[in-house]
Coordinates of C-alpha atoms (C1' of nucleotides) in Angstrom, one line a residue:
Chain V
X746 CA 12.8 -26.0 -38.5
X747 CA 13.5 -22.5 -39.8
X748 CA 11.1 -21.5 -42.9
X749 CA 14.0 -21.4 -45.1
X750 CA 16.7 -23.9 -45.0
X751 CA 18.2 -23.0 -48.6
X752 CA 19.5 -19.6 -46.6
X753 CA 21.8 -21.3 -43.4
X754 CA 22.8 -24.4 -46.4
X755 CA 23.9 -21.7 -49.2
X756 CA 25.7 -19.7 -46.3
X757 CA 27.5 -22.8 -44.7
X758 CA 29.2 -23.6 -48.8
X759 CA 29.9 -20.0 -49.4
X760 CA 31.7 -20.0 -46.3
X761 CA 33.7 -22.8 -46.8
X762 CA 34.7 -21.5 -50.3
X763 CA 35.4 -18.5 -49.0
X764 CA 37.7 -20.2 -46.4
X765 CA 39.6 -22.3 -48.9
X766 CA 40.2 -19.5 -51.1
X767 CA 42.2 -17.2 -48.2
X768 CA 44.0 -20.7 -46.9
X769 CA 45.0 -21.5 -50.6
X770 CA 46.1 -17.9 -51.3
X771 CA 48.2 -17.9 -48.1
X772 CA 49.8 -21.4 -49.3
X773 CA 50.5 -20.1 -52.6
X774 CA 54.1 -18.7 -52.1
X775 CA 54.6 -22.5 -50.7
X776 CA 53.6 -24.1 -53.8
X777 CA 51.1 -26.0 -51.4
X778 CA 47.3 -26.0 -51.4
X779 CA 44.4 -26.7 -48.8
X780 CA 44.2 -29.8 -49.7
X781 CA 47.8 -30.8 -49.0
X782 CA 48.1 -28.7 -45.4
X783 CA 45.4 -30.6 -43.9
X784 CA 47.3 -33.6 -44.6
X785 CA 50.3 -31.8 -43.2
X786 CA 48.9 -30.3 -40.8
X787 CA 47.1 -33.7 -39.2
X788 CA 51.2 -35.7 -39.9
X789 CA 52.7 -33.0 -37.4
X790 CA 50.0 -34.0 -34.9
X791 CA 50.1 -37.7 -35.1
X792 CA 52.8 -38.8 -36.4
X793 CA 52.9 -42.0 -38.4
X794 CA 49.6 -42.8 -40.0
X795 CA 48.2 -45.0 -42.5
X796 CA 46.3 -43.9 -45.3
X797 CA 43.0 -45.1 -44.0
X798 CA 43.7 -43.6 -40.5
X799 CA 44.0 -39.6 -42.9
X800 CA 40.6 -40.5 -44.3
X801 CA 39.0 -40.9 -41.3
X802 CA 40.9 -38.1 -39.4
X803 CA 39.8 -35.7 -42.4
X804 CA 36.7 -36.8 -43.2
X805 CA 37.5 -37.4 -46.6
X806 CA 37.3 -40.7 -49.2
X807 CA 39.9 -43.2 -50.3
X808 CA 40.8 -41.1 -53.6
X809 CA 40.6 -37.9 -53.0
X810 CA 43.7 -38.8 -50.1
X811 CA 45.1 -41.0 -52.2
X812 CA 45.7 -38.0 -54.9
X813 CA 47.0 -35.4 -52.1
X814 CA 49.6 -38.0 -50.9
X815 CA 51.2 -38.6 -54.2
X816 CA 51.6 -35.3 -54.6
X817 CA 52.9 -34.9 -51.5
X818 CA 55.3 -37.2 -52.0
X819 CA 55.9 -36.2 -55.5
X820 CA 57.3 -33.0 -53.4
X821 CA 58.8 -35.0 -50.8
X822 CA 57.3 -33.7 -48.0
X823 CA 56.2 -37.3 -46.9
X824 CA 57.4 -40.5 -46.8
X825 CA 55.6 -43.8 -47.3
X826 CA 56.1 -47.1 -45.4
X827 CA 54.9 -50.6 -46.0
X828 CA 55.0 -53.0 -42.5
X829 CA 54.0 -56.0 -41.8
X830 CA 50.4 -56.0 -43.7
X831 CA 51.2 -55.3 -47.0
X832 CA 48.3 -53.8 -47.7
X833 CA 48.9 -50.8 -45.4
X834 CA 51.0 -47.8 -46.1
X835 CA 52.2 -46.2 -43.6
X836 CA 53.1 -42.0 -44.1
X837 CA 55.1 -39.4 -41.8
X838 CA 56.6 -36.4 -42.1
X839 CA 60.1 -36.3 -44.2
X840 CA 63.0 -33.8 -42.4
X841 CA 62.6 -31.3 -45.5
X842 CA 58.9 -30.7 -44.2
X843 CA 59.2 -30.8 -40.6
X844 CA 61.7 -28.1 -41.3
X845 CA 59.5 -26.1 -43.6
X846 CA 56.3 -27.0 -41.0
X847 CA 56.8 -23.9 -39.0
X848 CA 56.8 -21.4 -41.9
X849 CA 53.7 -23.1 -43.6
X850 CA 52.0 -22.9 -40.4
X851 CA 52.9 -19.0 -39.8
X852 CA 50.8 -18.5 -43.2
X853 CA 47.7 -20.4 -42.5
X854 CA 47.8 -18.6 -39.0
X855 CA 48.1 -15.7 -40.2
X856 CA 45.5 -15.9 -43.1
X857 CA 42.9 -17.6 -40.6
X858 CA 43.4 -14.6 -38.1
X859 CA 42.8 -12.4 -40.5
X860 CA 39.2 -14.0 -41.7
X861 CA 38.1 -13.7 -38.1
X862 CA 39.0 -10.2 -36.8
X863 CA 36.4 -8.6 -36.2
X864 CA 34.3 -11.8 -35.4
X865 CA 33.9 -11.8 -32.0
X866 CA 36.0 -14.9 -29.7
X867 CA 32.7 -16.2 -28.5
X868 CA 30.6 -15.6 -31.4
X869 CA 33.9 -18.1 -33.0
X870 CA 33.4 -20.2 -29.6
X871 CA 29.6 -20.4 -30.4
X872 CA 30.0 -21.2 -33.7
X873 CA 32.7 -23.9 -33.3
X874 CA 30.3 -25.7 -30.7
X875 CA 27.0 -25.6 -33.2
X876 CA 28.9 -27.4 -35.7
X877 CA 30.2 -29.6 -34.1
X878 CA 26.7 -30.6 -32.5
X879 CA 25.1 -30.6 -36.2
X880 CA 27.6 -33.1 -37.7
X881 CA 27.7 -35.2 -34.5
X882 CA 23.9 -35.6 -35.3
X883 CA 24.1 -36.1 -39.1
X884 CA 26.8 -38.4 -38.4
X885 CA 24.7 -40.2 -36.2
X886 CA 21.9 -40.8 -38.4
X887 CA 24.7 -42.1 -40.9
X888 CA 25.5 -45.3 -39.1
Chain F
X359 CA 40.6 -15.9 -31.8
X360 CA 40.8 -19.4 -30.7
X361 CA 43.8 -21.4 -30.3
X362 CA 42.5 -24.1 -32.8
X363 CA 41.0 -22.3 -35.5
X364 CA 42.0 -25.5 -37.9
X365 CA 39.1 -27.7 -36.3
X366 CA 36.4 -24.8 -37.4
X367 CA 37.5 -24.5 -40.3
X368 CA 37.8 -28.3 -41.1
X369 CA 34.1 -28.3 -39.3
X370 CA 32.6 -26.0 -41.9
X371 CA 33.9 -28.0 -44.8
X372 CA 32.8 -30.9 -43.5
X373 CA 29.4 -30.0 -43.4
X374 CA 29.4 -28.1 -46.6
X375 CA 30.4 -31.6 -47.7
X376 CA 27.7 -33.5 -46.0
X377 CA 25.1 -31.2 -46.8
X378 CA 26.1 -31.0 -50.8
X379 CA 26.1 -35.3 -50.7
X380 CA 22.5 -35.4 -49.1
X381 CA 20.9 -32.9 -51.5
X382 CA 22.4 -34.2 -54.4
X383 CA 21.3 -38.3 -53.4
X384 CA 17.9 -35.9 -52.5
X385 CA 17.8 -34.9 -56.8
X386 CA 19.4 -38.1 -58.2
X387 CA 15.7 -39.6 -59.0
X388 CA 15.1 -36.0 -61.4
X389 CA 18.6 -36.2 -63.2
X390 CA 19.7 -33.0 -61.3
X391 CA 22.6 -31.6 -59.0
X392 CA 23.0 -29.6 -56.1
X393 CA 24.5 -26.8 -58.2
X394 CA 21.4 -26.9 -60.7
X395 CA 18.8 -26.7 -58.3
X396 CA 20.7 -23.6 -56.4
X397 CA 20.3 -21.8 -59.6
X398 CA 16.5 -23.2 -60.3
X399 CA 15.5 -21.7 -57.1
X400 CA 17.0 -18.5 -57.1
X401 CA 14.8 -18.3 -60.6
X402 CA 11.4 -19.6 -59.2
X403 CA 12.2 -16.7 -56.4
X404 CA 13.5 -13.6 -58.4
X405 CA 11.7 -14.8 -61.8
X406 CA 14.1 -13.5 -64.9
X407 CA 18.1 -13.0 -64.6
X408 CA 20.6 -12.4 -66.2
X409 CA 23.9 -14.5 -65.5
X410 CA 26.1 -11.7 -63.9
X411 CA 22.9 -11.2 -61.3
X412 CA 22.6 -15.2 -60.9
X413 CA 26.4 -14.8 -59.9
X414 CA 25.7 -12.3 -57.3
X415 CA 22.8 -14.3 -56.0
X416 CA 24.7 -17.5 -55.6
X417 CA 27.9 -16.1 -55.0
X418 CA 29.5 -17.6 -57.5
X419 CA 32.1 -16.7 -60.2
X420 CA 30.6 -16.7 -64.2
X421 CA 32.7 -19.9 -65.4
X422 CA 31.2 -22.2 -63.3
X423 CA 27.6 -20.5 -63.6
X424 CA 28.1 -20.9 -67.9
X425 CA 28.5 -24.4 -67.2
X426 CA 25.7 -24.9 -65.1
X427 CA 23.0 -22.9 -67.4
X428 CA 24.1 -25.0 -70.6
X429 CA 23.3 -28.2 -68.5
X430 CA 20.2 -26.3 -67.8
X431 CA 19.7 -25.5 -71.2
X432 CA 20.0 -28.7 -72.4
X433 CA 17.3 -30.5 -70.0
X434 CA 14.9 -27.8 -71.3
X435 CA 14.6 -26.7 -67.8
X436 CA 15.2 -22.5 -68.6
X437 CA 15.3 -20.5 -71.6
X438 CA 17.6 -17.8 -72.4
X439 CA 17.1 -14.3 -74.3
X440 CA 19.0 -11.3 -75.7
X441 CA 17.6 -7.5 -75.1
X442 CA 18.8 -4.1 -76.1
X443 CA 22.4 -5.1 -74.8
X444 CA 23.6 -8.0 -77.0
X445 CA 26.2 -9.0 -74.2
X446 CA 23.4 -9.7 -71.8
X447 CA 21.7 -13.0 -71.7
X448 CA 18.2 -13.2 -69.6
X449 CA 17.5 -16.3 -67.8
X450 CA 14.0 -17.8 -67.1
X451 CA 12.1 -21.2 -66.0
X452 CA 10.8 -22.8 -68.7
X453 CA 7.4 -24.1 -68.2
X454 CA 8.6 -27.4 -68.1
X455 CA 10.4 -26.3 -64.9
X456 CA 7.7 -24.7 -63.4
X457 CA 5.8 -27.6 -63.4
X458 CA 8.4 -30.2 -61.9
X459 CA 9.7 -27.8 -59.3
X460 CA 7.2 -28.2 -57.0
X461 CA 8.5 -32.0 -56.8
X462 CA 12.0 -30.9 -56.7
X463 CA 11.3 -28.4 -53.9
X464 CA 9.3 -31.4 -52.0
X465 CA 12.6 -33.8 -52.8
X466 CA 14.7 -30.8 -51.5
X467 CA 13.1 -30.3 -48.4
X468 CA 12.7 -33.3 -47.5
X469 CA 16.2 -33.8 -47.0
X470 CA 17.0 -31.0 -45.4
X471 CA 14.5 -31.5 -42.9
X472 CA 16.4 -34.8 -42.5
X473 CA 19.6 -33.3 -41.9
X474 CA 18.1 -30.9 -39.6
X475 CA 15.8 -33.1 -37.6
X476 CA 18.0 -33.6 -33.6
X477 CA 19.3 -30.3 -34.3
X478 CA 17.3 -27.4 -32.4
X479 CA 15.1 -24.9 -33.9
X480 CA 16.8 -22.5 -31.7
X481 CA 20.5 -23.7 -32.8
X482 CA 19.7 -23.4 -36.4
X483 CA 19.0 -19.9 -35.9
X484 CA 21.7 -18.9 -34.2
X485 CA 24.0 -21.0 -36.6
X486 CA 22.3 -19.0 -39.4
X487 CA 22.6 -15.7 -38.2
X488 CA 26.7 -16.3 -37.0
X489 CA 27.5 -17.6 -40.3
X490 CA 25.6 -14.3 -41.9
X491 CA 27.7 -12.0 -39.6
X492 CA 30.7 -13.9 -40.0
X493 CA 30.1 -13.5 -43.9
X494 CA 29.4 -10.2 -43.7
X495 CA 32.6 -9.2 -41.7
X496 CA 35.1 -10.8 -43.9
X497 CA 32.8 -9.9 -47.3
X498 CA 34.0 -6.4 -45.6
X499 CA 37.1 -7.2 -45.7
X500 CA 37.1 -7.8 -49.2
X501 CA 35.9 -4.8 -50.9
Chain B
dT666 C1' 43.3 -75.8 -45.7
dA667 C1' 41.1 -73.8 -49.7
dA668 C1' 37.5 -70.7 -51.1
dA669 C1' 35.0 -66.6 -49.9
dA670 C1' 34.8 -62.2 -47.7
dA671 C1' 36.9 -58.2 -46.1
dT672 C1' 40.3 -54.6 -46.2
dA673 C1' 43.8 -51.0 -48.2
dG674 C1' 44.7 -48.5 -51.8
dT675 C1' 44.4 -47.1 -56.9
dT676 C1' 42.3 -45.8 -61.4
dA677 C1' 38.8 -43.8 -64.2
dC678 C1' 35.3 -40.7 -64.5
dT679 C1' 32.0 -37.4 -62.2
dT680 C1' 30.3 -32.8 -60.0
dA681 C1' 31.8 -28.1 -58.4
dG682 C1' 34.3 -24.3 -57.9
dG683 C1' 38.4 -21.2 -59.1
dT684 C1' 41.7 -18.0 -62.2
dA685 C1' 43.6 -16.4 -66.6
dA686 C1' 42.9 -15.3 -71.1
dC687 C1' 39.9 -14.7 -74.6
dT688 C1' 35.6 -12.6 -77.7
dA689 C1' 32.0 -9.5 -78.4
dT690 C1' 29.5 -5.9 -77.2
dT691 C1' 28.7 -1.2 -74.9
dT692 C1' 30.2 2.9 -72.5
dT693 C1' 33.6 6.6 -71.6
dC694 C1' 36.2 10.2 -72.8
dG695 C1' 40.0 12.7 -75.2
Chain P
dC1392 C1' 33.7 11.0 -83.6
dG1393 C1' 36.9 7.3 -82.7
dA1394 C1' 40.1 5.1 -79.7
dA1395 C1' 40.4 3.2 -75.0
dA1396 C1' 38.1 1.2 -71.1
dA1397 C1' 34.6 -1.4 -69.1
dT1398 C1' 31.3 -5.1 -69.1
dA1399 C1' 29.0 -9.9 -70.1
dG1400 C1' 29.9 -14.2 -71.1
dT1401 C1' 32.9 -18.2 -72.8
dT1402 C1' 36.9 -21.3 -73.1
dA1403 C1' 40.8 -23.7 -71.2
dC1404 C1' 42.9 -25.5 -67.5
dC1405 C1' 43.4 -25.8 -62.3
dT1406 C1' 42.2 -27.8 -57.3
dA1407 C1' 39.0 -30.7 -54.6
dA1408 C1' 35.9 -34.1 -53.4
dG1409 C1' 32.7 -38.0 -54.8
dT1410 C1' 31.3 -42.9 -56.6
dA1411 C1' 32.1 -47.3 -59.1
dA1412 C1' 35.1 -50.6 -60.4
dC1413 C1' 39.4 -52.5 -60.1
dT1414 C1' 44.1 -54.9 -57.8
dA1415 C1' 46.5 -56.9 -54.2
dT1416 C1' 46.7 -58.5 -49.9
dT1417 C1' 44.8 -60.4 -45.4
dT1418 C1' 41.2 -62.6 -42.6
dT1419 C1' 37.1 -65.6 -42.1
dT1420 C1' 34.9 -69.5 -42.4
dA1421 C1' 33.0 -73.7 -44.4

DNA sequence: TAAAAATAGTTACTTAGGTAACTATTTTCG
DNA sequence: CGAAAATAGTTACCTAAGTAACTATTTTTA
């Protein structure tokens, strides 16, 4: 272990505020915030999800998604679903943000490009991969 | 740049995430959060600051550090002074601190090593030092 | 089949950080 | 010197995520 672990930690959160603040700024003109693009942004992918199915594709709890969504909806960018379980509730993509998607998406792009010119592809590559390593570990421990 | 840079972002807050939830479990037994014992440390380190330089340290804006130092003050854990310039206020460990740090620190470490044991010497130090660069660069950016 | 357990989502309240607007000092400069 | 600008810190209000306790369904199981 390296001497000093407070170092990488406090690094790895000022990072990720420092991410958040950029992504947020680049929503602003969108009236949308980080929050609410990840959900957007993981709707485009898949589809039709349920509530429970966002959670676990963002990593996040019940009430923190549950907040993003009715605000979402409050905007009508999505659109909620009951089936046959009642229980479940079902969320896509309305027209009004499928259409918007492609603007939204320009922003965050463009925002994210600019927080890693001049930080080398592989040095990106690199850093992607050790992540991903250290939370497939921690996560493993978890369960 | 990647084509995906949304899965390294979403990465890094992730782990920001997980790392924030173990420390904080880590303090729970002392009545203390993660955000509290980043401020006790850099205090035990650097010995008597003022807020502004507590800011720079932690990288952090002065609202958020206010709140933090009158939860501090509260649990008798620092003292605060006023030199020459009235606006300044200098921040110290009480003794009370000094004397349960050494438990926090144990508490603290602990879980880190936790989070870090499965995860290579060798990766954590590469992980540290892209993080610092990648700060760096867009810090850069900034100014 | 009826009671108990599990599941999906919500509500209330918490930590943590951010910006904007404010007060109170200190420094600059016309 | 005195007004204007800069600095340190606070207050009010915002986003974002967490836990605990709750409701409403569905599934298990005795």
């Amino acid at each position: 272990m390296l001497n000093n672990t407070h170092t990488l930690f406090h690094g790895i959160h000022q990072l990720s505020r420092e991410l958040s603040k950029q992504v947020n700024e680049a929503l602003e003109p969108f009236g949308l915030y980080s929050a609410q693009w990840a959900v957007l942004y993981v709707l485009k992918e898949k589809g039709t999800l349920t509530q429970k199915e966002l959670c676990h594709y963002l990593a996040v709890e019940a009430p923190p998604m549950t907040r993003t969504i009715q605000r979402l909806l409050k905007q009508e960018y999505i659109e909620q679903q009951t089936g046959q379980d009642k229980r479940k509730k079902y969320i896509h993509l309305s027209t009004k943000a499928l259409k918007e998607f492609p603007n939204w998406e320009l922003a965050v792009n463009k925002a994210n490009q600019a927080l890693l010119t001049s930080f080398p592809d592989n040095s990106q590559e690199e850093l992607q991969n050790l992540i991903t390593e250290w939370l497939r570990t921690i996560k493993q421990k978890e369960q």
